[in-house]
Coordinates of C-alpha atoms in Angstrom, one line a residue:
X407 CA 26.2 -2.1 16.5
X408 CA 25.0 -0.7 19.7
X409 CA 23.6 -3.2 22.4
X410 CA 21.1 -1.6 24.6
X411 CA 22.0 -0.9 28.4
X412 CA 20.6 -4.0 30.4
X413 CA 20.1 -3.7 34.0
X414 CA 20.4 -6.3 36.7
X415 CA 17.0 -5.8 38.2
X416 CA 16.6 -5.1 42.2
X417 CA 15.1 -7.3 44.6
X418 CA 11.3 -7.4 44.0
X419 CA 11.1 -5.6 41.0
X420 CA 8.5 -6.6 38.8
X421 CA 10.1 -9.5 36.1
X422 CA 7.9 -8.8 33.8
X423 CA 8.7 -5.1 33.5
X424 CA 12.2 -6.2 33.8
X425 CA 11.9 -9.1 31.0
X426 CA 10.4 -6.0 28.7
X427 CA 13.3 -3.7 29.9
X428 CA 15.8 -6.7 28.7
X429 CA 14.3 -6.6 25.2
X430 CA 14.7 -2.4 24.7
X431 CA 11.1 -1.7 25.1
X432 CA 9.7 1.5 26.7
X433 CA 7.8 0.4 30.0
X434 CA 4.5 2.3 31.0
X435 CA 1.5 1.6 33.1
X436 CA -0.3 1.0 30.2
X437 CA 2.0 -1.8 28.0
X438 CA 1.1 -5.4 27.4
X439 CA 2.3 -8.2 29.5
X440 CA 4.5 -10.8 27.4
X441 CA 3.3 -13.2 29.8
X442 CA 2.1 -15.8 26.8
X443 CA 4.1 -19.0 27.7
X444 CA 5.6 -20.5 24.7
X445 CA 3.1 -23.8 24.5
X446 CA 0.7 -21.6 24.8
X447 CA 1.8 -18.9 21.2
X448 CA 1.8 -22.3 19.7
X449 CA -1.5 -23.6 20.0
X450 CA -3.0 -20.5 19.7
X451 CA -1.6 -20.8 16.0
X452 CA -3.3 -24.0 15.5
X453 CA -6.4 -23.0 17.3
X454 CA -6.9 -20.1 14.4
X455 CA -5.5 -22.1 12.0
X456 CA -8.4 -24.6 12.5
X457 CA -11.6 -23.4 12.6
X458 CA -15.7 -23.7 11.1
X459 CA -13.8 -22.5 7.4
X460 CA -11.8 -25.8 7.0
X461 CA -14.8 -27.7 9.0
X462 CA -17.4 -26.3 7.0
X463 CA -16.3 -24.4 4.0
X464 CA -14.4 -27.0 2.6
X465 CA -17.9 -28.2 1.4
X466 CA -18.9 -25.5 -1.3
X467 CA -15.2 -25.8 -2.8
X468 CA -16.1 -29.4 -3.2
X469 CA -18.9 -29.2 -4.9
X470 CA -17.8 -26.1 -7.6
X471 CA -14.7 -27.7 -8.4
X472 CA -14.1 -31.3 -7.7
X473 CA -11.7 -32.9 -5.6
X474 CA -9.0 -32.5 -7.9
X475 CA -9.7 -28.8 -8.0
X476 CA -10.0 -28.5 -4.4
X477 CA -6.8 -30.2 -3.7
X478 CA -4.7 -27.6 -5.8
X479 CA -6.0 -24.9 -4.7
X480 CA -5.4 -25.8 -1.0
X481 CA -1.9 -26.7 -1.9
X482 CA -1.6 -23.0 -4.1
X483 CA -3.2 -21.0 -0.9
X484 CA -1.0 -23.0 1.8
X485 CA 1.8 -22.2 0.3
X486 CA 0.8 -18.2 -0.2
X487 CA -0.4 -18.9 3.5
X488 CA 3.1 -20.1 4.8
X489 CA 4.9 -17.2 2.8
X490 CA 2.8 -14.8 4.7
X491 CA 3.7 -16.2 8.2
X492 CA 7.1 -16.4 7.4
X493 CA 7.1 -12.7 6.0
X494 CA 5.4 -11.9 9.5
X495 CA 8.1 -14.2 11.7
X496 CA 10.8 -12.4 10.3
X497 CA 9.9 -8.6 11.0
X498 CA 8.5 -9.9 14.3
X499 CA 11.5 -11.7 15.2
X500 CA 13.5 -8.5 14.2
X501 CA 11.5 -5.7 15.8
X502 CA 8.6 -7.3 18.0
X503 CA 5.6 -4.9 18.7
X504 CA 2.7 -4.8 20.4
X505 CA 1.0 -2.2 17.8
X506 CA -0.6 -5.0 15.7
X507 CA -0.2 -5.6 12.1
X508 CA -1.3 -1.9 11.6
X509 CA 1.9 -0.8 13.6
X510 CA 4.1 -2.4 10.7
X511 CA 2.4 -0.7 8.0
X512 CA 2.9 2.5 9.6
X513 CA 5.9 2.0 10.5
X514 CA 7.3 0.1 7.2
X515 CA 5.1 2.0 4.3
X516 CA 2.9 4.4 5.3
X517 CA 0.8 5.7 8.2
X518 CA -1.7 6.1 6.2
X519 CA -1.8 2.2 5.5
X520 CA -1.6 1.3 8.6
X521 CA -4.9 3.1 9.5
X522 CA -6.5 0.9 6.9
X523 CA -4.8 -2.0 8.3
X524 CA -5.7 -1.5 11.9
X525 CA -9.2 -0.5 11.2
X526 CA -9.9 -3.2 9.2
X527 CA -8.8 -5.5 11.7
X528 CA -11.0 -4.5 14.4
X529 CA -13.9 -3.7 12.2
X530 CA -13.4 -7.7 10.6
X531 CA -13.3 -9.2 14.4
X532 CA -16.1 -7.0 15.6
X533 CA -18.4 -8.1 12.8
X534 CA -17.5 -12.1 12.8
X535 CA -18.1 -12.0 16.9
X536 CA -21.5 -12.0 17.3
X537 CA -21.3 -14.5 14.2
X538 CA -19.5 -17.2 16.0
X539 CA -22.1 -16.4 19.1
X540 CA -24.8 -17.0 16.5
X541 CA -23.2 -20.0 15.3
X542 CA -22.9 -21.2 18.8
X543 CA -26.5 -20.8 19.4
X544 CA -27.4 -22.3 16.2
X545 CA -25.6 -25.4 17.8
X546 CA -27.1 -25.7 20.7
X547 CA -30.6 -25.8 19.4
X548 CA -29.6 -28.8 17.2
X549 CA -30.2 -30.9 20.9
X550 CA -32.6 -27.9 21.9
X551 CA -34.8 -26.2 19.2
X552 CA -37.4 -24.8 21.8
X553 CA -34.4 -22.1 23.4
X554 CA -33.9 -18.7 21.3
X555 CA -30.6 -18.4 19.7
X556 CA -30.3 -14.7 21.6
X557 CA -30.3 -16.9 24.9
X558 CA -27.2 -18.9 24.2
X559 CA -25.6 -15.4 22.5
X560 CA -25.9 -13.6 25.9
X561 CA -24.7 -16.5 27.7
X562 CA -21.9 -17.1 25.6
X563 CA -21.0 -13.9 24.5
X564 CA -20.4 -13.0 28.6
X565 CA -18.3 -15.8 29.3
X566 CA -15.8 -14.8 26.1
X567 CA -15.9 -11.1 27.9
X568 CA -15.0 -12.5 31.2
X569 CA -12.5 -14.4 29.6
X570 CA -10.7 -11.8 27.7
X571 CA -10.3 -9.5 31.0
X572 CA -8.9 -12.1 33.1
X573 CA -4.6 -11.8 32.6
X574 CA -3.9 -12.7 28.9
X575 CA -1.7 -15.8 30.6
X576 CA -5.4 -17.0 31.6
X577 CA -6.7 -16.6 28.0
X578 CA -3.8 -18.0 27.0
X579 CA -3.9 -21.2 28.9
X580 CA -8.4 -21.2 27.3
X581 CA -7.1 -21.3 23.9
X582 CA -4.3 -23.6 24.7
X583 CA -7.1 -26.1 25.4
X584 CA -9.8 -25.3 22.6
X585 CA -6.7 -25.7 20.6
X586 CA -5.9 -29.1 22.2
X587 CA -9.9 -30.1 21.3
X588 CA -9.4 -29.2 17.9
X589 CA -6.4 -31.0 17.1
X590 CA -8.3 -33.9 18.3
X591 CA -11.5 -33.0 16.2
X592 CA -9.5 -32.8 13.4
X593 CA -7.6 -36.1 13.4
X594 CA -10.5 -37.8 14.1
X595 CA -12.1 -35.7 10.7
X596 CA -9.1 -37.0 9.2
X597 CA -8.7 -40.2 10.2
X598 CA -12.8 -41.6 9.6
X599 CA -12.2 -40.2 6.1
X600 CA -9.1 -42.1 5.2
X601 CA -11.1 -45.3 6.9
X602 CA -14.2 -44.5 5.3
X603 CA -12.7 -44.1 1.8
X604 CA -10.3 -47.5 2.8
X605 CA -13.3 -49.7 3.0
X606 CA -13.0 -50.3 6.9
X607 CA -16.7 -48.1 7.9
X608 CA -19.6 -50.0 7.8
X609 CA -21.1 -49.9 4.3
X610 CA -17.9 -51.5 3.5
X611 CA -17.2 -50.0 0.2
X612 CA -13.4 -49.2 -0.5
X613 CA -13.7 -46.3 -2.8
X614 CA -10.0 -45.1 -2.7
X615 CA -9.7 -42.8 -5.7
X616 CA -13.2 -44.0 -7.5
X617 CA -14.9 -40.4 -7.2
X618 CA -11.7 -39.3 -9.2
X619 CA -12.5 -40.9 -12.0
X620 CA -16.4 -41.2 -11.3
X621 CA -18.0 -38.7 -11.4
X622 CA -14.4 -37.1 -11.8
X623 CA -11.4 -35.4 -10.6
X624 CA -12.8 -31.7 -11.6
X625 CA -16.2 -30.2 -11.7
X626 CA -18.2 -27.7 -13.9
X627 CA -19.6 -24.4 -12.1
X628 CA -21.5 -21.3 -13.9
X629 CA -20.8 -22.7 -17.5
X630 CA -20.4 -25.9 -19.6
X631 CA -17.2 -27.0 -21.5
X632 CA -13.5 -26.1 -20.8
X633 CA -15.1 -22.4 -19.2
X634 CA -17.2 -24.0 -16.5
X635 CA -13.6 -26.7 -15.3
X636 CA -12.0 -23.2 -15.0
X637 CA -14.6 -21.6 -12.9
X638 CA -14.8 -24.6 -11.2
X639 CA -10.8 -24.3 -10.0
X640 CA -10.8 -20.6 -9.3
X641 CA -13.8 -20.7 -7.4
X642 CA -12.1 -23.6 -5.2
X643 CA -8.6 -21.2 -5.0
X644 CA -11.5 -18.0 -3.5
X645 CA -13.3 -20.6 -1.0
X646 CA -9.8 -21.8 -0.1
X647 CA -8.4 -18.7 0.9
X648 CA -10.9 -17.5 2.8
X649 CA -11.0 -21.2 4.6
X650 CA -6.9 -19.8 5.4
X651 CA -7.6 -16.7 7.3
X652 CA -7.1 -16.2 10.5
X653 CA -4.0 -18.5 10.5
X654 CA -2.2 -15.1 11.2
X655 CA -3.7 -14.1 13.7
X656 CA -1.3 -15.8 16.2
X657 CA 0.9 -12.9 15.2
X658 CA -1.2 -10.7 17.3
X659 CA 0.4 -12.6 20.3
X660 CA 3.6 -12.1 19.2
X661 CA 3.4 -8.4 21.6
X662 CA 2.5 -10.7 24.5
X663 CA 5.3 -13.4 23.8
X664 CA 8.4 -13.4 25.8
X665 CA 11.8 -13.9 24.2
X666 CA 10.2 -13.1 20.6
X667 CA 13.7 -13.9 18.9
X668 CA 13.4 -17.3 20.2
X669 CA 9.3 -18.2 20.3
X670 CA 8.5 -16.3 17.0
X671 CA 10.5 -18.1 14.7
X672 CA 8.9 -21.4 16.7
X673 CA 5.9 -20.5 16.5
X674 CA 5.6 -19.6 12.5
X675 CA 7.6 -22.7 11.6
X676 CA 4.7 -24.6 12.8
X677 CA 2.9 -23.1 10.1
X678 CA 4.0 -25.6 7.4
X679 CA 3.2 -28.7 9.6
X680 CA -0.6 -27.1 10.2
X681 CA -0.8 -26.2 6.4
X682 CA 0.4 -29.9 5.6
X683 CA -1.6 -31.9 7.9
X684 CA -5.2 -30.4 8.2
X685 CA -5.8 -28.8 4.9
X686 CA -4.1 -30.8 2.7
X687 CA -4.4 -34.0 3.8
X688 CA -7.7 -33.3 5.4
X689 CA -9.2 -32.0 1.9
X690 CA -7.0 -35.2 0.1
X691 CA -9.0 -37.7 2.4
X692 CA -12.1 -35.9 2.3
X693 CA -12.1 -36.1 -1.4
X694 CA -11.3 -39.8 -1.4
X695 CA -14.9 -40.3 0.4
X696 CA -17.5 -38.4 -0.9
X697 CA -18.0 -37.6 -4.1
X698 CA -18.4 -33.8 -5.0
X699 CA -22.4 -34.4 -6.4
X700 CA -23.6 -36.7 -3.4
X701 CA -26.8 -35.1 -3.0
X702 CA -26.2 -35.0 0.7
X703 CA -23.5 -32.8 0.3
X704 CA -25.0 -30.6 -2.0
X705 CA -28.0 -30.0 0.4
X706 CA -25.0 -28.9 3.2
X707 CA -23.7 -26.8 1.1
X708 CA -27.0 -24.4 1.8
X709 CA -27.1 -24.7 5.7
X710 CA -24.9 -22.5 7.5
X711 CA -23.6 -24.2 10.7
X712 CA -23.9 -27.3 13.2
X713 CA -22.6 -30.6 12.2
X714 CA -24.7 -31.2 9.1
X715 CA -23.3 -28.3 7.3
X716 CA -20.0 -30.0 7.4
X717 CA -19.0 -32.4 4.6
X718 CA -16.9 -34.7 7.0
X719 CA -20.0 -35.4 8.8
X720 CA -21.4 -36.2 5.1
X721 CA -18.4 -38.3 4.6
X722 CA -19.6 -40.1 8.0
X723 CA -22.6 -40.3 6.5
X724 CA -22.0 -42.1 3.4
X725 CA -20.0 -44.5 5.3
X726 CA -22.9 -45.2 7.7
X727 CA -21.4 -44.4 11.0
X728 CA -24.0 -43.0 13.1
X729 CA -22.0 -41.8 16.0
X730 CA -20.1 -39.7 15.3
X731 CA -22.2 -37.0 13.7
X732 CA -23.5 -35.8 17.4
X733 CA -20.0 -35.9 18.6
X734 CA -18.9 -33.1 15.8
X735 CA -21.7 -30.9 16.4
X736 CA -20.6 -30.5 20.1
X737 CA -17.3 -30.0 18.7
X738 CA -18.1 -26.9 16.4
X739 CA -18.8 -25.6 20.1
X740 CA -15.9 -24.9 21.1
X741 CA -14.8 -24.0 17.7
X742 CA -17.3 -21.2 17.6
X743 CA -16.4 -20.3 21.2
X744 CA -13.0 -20.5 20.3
X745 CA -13.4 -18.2 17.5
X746 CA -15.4 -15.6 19.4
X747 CA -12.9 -15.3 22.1
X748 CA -10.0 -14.9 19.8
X749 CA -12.2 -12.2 18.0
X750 CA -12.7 -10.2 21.2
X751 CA -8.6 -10.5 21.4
X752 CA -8.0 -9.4 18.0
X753 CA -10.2 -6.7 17.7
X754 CA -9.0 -5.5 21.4
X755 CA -5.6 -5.5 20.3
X756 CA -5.7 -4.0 17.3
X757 CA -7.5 -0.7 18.9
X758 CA -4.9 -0.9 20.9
X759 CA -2.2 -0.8 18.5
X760 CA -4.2 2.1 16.9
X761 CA -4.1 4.0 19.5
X762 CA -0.5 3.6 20.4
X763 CA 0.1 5.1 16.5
X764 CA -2.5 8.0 17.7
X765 CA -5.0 7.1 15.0
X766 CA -7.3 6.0 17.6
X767 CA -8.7 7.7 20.9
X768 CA -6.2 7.3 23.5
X769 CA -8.4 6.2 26.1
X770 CA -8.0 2.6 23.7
X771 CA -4.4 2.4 24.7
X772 CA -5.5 2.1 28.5
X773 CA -4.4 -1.4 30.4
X774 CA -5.5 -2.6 33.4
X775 CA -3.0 -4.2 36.0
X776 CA -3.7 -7.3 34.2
X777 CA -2.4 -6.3 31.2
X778 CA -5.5 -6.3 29.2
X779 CA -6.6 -3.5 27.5
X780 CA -10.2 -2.9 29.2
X781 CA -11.4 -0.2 26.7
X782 CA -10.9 -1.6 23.5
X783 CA -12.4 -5.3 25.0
X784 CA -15.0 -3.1 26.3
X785 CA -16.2 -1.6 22.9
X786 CA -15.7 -4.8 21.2
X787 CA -18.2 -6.3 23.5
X788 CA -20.7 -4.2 22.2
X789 CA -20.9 -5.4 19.0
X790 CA -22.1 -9.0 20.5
X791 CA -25.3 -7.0 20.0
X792 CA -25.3 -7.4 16.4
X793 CA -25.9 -10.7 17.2
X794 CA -29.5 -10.0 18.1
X795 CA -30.2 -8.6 14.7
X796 CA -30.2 -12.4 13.4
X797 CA -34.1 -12.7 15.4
X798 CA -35.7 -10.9 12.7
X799 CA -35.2 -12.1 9.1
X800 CA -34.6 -9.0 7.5
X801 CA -32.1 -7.8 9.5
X802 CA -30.3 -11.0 9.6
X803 CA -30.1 -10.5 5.7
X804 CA -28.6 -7.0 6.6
X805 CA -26.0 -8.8 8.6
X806 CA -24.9 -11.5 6.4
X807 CA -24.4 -8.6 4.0
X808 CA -22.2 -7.3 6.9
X809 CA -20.6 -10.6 7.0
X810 CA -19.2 -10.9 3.9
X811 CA -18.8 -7.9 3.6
X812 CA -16.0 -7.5 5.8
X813 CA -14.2 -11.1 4.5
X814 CA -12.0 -9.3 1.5
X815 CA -10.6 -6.7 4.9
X816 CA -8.7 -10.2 5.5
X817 CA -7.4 -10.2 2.1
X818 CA -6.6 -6.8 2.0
X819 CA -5.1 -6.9 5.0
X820 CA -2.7 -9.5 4.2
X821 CA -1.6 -7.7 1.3
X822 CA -0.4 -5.2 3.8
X823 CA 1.4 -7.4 5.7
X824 CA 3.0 -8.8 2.7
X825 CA 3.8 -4.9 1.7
X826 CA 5.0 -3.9 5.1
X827 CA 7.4 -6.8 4.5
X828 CA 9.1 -5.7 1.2
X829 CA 9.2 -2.8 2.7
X830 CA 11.0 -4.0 5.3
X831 CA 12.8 -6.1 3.6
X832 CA 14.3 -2.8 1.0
X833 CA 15.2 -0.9 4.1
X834 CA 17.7 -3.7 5.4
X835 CA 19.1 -3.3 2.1
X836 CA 19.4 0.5 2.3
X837 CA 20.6 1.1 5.8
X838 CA 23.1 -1.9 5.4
X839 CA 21.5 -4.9 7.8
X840 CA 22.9 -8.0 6.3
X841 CA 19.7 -10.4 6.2
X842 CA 22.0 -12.8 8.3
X843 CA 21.8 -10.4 11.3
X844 CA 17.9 -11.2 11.6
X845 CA 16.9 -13.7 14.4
X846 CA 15.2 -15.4 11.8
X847 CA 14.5 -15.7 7.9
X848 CA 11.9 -17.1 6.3
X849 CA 12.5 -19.9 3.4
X850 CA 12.6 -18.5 -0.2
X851 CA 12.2 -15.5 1.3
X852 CA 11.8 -12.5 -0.4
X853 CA 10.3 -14.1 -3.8
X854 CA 7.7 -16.3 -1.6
X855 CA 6.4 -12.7 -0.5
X856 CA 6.2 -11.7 -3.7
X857 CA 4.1 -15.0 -4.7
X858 CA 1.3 -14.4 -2.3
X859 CA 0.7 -10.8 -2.8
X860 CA 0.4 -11.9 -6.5
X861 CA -2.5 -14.6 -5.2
X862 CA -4.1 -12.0 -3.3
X863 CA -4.6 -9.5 -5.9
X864 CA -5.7 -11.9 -8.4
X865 CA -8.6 -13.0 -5.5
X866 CA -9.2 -9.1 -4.8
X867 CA -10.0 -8.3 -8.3
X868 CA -11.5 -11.5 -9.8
X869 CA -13.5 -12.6 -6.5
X870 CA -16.6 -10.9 -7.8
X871 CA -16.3 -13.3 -11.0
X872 CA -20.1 -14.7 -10.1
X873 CA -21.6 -11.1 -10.3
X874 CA -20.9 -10.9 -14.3
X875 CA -22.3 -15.2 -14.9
X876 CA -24.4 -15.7 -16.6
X877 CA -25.9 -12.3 -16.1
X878 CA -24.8 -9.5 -14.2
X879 CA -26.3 -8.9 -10.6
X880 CA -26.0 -5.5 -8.6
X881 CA -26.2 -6.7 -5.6
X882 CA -23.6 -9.9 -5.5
X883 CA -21.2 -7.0 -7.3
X884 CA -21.4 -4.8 -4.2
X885 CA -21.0 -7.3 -2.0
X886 CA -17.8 -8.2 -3.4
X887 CA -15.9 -4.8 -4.1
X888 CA -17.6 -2.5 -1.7
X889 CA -14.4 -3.6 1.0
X890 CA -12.0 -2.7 -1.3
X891 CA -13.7 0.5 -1.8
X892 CA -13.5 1.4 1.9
X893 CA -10.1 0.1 2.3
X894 CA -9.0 2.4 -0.2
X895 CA -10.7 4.7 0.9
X896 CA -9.7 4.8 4.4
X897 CA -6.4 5.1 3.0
X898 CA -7.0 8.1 1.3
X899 CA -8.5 10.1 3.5
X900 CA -6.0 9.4 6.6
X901 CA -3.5 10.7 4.2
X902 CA -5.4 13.8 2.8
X903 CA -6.3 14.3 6.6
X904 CA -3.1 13.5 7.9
X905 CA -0.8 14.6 5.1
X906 CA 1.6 11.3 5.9
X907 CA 4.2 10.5 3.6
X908 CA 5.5 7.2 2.1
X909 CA 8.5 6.3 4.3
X910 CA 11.8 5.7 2.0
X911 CA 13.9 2.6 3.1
X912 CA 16.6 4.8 4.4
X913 CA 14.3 6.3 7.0
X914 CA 12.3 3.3 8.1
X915 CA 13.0 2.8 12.3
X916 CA 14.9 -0.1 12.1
X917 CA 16.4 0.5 16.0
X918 CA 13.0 1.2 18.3
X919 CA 12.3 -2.5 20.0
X920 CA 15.3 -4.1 17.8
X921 CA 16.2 -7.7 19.3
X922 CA 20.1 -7.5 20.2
X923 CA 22.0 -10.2 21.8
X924 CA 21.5 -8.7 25.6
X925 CA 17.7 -10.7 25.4
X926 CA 17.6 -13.4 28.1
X927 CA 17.5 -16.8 26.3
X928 CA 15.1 -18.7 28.4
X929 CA 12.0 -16.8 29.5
X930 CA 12.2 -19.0 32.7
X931 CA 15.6 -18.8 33.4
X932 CA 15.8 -16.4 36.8
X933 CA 19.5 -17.1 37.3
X934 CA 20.8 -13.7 36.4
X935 CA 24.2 -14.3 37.6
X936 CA 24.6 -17.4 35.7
X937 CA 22.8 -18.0 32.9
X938 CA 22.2 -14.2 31.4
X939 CA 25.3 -12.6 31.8
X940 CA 27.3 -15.6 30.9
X941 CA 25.8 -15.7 27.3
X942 CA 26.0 -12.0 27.8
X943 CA 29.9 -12.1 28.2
X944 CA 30.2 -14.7 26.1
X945 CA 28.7 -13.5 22.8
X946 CA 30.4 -9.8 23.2
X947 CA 33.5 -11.3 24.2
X948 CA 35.6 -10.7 21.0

């Protein structure tokens, strides 16, 4: 095994060129800074691991299918969840890039996959943006009706911009505390629940597992009899899944993140504690104190944002605590912020990383001193003027068409992930890697790959179930396979266009950017005479 040449850098040379030199990247004026501290990776995972889905959309999944319902499928989609991460963790642990999740697909499968992949990412974060701005707004005027909603979109929408072009250690340390809010937000969710259904709110009433048995563990949706349970579940497993996305996203970071061998692995391990904590337990409690056909949470289920949308705040609400409610709603404010900023990142990145493969102009791949790359935040800040489109009714219709539109790109795009990983996984095999040379590998890994891809297709092709009961409806049909179309689509004609090929295991590039054992272990560590070169030494010694 070749170890790449390692260089003792001069006096005042740039560390962080010389960090990216250490880990056998190529070093331009135009590369990403992996200047995202460690703390930092990590909440960033739990800041898109927690957002308005799991706040909010917990509510509809409720009410279709029961608390029983909605607790399996959380625990089937957390686990699909987790065997994603892990897939992720253990080709970015191996071969960190900074091309986005496209940049695997290409690399692993197929170019042409990979424009599918990148494009859907950015077109996905581009179009749930001005969403999150929207929602923002919408929060605001629950204190102050008079103000338009395009006010606060503006307002907020510039401060996200600003935020992104500042150096990514600055965004970093934003999300490190919007993370740190929501963790709070979340136990607290968690934690009035569990007192609420204990007896220990003020109406006094311990309920426990009561609305399991009354009005009952599963509910009917679409159809009566043994049918409508079974509706009931799978439409809890589609709302659960799409409550789940953007709990990759971290892995965008991972081109930012020093000593990747080390942080990765970290940071995707703390996938199974986020999984386990605030969607399991937070839809077990939530469950335990309101029942699924409390007309209070049926009449959320209809609203769109701010804190009476939310079925904790219901929960709060059946256990007559009047305080907290206001409290929550100026929470989902910096979980909408949070969410917009991370879209502007995402979608930045992933032009980025499109350009980089040269399936997007190259003026994308431009950085600034900072590290960030202007262009691609630039034209992502454009699209905050969708946003304006929800001040006249019919063209807010258009968007929300737009909307969930682009949700099944998530799905989709996770199935290339998973793809890109199997891939990955048969070219080990072919080029002889033993899987105990990787930095990291992922529990009941390959088969738990195999697992969620299985989920996702079943969701990709049985998501539009509602379109065909009890009649079928053009519209809802469209809405739901229309982003499979264009995905498909996309990849077709890149590969018609492009002519790419299907890479074969024994060709995939498994040396570019490969983690050897010259990395530095500590990303703080400056000691180069000590600490480097003596694990150098030490580990090349025989």
């Amino acid at each position: 095994m070749s170890v790449p040449v390692v260089e003792k850098p001069e006096d005042g040379l740039d560390l962080s060129k010389a960090e990216s030199n250490r880990q056998g990247e190529v070093i331009s004026d135009n590369e990403l800074h992996r200047d995202l501290k460690p703390h930092q990776v990590f909440m960033f995972s739990i800041a898109c691991a927690i957002g308005t889905g799991l706040v909010i959309g917990t509510g509809p999944a409720l009410t279709k299918g029961g608390p029983g319902s909605l607790l399996i499928a959380y625990i089937l989609m957390g686990a699909a969840v987790f065997f994603v991460m892990t897939a992720l963790g253990e080709m970015a642990a191996f071969l960190p890039m900074n091309k986005g999740f496209g940049g695997y697909a290409t690399r692993m499968v197929d170019p042409a996959l990979g424009f599918a992949t990148g494009w859907n990412y950015f077109i996905k974060y581009v179009v749930v943006l001005p969403t999150n701005l929207t929602a923002a707004g919408l929060v605001i005027q629950y204190w102050r009706p008079d103000l338009n909603v395009a006010i606060w979109i503006a307002v907020f929408g510039a401060v996200v911009v600003f935020i992104n072009l500042l150096h990514v250690n600055t965004f970093g340390e934003t999300e490190f505390w919007f993370g740190f809010i929501k963790i709070l937000v979340m136990t607290t969710l968690i934690l009035t629940c569990l007192v609420v259904s204990l007896g220990g709110a003020p109406n006094h009433f311990r309920s426990g597992f009561y609305y399991w048995q009354s009005p009952g563990a599963f509910a009917k949706y679409l159809l009566d009899g043994p049918k409508g349970y079974f509706l009931g579940f799978w439409a809890s497993v589609c709302q659960a899944l799409f409550a789940f996305i953007g709990c990759e996203v971290v892995g965008m970071t991972f081109g930012e993140t020093p000593n990747p061998r080390k942080n990765i692995p970290k940071a995707v391990n703390q996938t199974f504690w986020r999984i386990t904590v605030f969607y399991i337990l937070g839809v077990l409690v939530l469950g335990m104190a309101v029942p699924y056909n409390d007309p209070q949470l049926l009449g959320a289920t209809k609203q769109s944002t701010s804190a009476a949308a939310s079925p904790f705040v219901v929960a709060m609400n059946v256990g007559r605590i009047k305080v907290l409610p206001d409290i929550i709603n100026a929470s989902l404010l910096v979980f909408t912020l949070s969410g917009a900023s991370s879209d502007i990142y995402c979608a930045s990145r992933s032009l980025y990383g499109l350009a980089r493969d040269g399936q997007a102009p190259q003026i994308f791949a431009k950085t600034v001193k900072s590290g960030s790359p202007i262009y691609g935040v630039a034209i992502s800040a454009c699209f905050i003027a969708l946003g304006f489109m929800n001040a006249s009714k019919s063209a807010s219709t258009v968007f929300g068409y737009l909307v969930s539109l682009v949700t099944i790109f998530a799905v989709w795009n996770w199935v290339a992930l998973l793809v890109s990983y199997i891939s990955f996984r048969r070219a080990l095999k072919a080029q002889g890697i033993s899987v105990k040379e990787l930095p990291y590998v992922g529990l009941l890994q390959p088969y738990g790959a195999y697992y969620s891809l299985f989920i996702c297709i079943l969701i990709i092709l049985f998501s539009g179930y509602d379109a065909f009961i009890p009649y079928f409806k053009a519209d809802i049909f469209v809405l739901k396979y229309i982003g499979t179309a264009i995905f498909l689509l996309n990849i077709t004609w890149w590969k018609i266009f492009k002519r790419t090929k299907w890479v074969r295991p024994e060709d995939v590039d498994l040396v570019t950017g490969r983690r050897e054992y010259g990395e530095r272990e500590s990303p703080t560590d400056n000691d180069w005479n000590t600490g480097f070169w003596k694990t150098f030494i030490a580990r090349h010694k025989k």
